[in-house]
PDB file of C-alpha atoms in Angstrom:
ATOM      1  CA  UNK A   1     165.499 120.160  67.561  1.00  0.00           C
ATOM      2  CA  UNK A   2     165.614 123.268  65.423  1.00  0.00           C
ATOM      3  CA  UNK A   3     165.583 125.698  68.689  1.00  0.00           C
ATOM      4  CA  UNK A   4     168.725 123.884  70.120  1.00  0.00           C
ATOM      5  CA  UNK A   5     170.221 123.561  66.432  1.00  0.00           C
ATOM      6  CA  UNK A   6     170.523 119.652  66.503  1.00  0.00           C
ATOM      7  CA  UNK A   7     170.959 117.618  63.328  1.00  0.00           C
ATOM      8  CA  UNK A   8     168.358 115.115  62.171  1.00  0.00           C
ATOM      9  CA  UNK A   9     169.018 112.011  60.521  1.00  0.00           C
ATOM     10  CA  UNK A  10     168.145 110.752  56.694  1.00  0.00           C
ATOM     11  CA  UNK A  11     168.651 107.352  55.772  1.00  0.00           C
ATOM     12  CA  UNK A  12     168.706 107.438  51.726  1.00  0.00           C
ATOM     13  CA  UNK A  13     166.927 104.132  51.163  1.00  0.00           C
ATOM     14  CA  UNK A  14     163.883 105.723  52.666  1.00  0.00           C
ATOM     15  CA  UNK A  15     164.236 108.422  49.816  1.00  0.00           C
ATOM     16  CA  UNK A  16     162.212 106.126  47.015  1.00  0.00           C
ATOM     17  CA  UNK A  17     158.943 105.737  48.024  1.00  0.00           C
ATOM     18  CA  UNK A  18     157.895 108.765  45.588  1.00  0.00           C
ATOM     19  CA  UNK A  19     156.839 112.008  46.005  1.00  0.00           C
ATOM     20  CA  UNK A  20     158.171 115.227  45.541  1.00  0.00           C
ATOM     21  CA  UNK A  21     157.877 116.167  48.966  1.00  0.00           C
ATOM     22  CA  UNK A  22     159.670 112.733  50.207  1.00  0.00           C
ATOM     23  CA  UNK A  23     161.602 114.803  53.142  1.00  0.00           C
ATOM     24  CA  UNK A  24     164.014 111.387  52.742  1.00  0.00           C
ATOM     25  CA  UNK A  25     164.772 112.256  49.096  1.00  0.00           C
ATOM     26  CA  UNK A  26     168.255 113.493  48.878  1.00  0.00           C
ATOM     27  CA  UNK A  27     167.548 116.548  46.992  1.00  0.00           C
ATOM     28  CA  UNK A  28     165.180 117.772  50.078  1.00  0.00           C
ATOM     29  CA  UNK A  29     167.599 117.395  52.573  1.00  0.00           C
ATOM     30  CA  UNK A  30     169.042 120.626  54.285  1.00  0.00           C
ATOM     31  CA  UNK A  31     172.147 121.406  55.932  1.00  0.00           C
ATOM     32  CA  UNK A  32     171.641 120.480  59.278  1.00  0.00           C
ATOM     33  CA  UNK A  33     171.166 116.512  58.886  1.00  0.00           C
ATOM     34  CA  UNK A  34     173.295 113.230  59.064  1.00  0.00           C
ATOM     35  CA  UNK A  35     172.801 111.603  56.312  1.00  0.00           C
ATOM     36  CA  UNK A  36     172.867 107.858  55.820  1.00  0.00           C
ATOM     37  CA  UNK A  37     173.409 104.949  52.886  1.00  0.00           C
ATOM     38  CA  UNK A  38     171.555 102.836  55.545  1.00  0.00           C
ATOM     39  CA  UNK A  39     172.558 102.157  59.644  1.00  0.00           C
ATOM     40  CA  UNK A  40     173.236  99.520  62.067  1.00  0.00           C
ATOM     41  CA  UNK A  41     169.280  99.067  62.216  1.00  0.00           C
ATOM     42  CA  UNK A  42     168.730  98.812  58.505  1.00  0.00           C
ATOM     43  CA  UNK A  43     169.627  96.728  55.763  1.00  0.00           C
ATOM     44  CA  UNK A  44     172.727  97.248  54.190  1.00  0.00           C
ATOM     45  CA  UNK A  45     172.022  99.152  50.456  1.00  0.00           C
ATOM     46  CA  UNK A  46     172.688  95.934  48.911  1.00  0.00           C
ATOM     47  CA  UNK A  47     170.083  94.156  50.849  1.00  0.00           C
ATOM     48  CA  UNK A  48     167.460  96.624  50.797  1.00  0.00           C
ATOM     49  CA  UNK A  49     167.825  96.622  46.547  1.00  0.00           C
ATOM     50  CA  UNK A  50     167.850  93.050  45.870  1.00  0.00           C
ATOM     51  CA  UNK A  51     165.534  92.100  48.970  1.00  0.00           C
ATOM     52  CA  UNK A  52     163.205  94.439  50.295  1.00  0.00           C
ATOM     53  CA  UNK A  53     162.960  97.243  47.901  1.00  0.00           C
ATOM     54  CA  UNK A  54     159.355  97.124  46.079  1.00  0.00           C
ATOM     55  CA  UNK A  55     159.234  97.416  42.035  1.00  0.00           C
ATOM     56  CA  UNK A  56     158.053 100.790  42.274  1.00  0.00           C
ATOM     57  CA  UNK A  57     160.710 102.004  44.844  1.00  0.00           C
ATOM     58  CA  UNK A  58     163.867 100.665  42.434  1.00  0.00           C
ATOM     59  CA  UNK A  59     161.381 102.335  39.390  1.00  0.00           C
ATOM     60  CA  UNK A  60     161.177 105.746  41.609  1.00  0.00           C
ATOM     61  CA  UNK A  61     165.193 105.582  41.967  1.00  0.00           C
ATOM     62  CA  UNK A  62     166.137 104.463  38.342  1.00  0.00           C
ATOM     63  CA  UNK A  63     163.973 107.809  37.619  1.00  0.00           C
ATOM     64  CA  UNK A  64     165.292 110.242  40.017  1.00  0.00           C
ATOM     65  CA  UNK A  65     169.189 109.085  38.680  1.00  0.00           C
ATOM     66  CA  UNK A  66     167.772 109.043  35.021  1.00  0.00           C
ATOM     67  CA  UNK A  67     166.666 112.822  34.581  1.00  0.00           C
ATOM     68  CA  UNK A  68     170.011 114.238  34.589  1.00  0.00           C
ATOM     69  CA  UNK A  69     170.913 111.658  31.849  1.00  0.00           C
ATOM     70  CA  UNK A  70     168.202 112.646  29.821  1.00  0.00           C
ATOM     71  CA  UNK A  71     167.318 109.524  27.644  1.00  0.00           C
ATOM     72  CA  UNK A  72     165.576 106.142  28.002  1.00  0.00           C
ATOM     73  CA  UNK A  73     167.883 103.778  26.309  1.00  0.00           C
ATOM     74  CA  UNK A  74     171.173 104.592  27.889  1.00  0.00           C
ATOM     75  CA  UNK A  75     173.547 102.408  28.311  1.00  0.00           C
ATOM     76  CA  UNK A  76     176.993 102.337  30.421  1.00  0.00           C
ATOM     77  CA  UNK A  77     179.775 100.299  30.036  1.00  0.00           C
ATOM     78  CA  UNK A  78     177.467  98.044  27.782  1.00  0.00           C
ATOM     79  CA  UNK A  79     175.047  97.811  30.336  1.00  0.00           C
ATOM     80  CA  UNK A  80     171.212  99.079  30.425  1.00  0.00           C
ATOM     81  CA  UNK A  81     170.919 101.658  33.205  1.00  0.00           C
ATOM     82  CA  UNK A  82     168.565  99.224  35.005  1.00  0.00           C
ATOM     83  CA  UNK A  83     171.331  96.433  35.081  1.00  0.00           C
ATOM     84  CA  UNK A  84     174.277  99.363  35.818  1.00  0.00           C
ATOM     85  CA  UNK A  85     172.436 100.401  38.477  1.00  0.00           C
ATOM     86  CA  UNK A  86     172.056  97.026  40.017  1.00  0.00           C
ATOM     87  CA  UNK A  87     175.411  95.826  40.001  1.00  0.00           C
ATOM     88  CA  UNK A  88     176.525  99.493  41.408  1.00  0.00           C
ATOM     89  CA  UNK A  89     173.729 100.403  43.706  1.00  0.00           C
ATOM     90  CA  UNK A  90     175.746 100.992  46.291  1.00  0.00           C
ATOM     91  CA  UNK A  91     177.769 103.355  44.909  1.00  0.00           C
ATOM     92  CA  UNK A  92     174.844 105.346  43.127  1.00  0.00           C
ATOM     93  CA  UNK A  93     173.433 105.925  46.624  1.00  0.00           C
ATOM     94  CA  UNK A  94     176.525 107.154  48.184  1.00  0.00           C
ATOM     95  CA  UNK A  95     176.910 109.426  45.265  1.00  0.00           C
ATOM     96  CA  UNK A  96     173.394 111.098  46.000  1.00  0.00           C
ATOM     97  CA  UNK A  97     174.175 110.988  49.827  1.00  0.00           C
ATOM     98  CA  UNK A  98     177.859 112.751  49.451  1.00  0.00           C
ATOM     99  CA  UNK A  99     175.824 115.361  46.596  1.00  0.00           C
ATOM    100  CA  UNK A 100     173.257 116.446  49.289  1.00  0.00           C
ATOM    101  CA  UNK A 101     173.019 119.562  51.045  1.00  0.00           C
ATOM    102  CA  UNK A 102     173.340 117.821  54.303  1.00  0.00           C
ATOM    103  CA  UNK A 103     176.755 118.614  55.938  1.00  0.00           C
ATOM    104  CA  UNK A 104     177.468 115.036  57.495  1.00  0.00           C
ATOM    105  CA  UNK A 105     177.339 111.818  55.737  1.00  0.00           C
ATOM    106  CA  UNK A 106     177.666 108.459  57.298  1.00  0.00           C
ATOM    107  CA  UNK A 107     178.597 105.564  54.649  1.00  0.00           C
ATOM    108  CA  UNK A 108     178.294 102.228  56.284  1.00  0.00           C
ATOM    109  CA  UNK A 109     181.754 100.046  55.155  1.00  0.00           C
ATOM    110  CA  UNK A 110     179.224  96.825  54.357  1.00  0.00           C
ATOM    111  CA  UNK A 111     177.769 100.091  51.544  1.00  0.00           C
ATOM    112  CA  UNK A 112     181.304 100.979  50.738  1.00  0.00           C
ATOM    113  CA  UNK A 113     182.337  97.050  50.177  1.00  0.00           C
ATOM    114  CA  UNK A 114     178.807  96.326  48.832  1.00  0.00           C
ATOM    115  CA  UNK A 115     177.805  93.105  50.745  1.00  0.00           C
ATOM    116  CA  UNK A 116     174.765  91.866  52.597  1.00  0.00           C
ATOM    117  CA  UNK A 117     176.600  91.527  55.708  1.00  0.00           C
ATOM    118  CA  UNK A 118     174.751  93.336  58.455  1.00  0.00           C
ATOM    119  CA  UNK A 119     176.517  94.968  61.848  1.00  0.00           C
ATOM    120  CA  UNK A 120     173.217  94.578  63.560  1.00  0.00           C
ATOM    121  CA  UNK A 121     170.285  92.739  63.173  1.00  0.00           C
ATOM    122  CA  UNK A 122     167.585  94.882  65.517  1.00  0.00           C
ATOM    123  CA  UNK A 123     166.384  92.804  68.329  1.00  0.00           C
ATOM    124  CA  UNK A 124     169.301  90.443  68.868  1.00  0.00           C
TER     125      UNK A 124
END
């Protein structure tokens, strides 16, 4: 891949199963990638957060979008960042997807409308 110069792929809801090294974690992508809210073979970002997303994963990712903000009892339009980030997940992970290094992003329009709807369901 890196001989011919072809991009790889990221799909940011694998970015949250924590480590620093997580090659999936938006600040760890490079240039040459397409980067992804989630594709025609995942679950849509809403989906994956309400659904499949473990405790620790939607822990890891209030974390990573907390250190900038610099506090523990933050609160946004009246809301705890834990129930902000819920209602606007999708958005939050566009936000780090359009803010990587990675020169192509992909946003899914179920991500951009936030719904569960899927294009694909693998398999079918």
């Amino acid at each position: 891949r890196d001989r011919f110069k072809l991009h790889g792929i990221r799909i940011g809801q694998k970015g949250f199963k924590f480590d620093a090294d997580n090659m999936y974690a938006p600040h760890n992508y490079i240039p040459r990638l397409v980067a992804y809210t989630s594709s025609h073979d995942n679950p849509t970002v809403i989906q994956w957060w309400t659904k499949e997303a473990s405790s620790q994963e939607k822990r890891h990712f209030i974390d990573y979008i907390r250190r900038p903000i610099e506090g523990q009892n933050e609160t946004i339009d009246g809301l705890t960042l834990e129930k902000h980030v819920d209602k606007y997940i999708c958005w939050y992970l566009i936000q780090l997807i359009m803010q990587s290094a990675s020169n192509v992003a992909i946003i899914q329009i179920q991500d951009i409308l936030n719904v569960e709807t899927r294009m694909n369901v693998p398999g079918s």
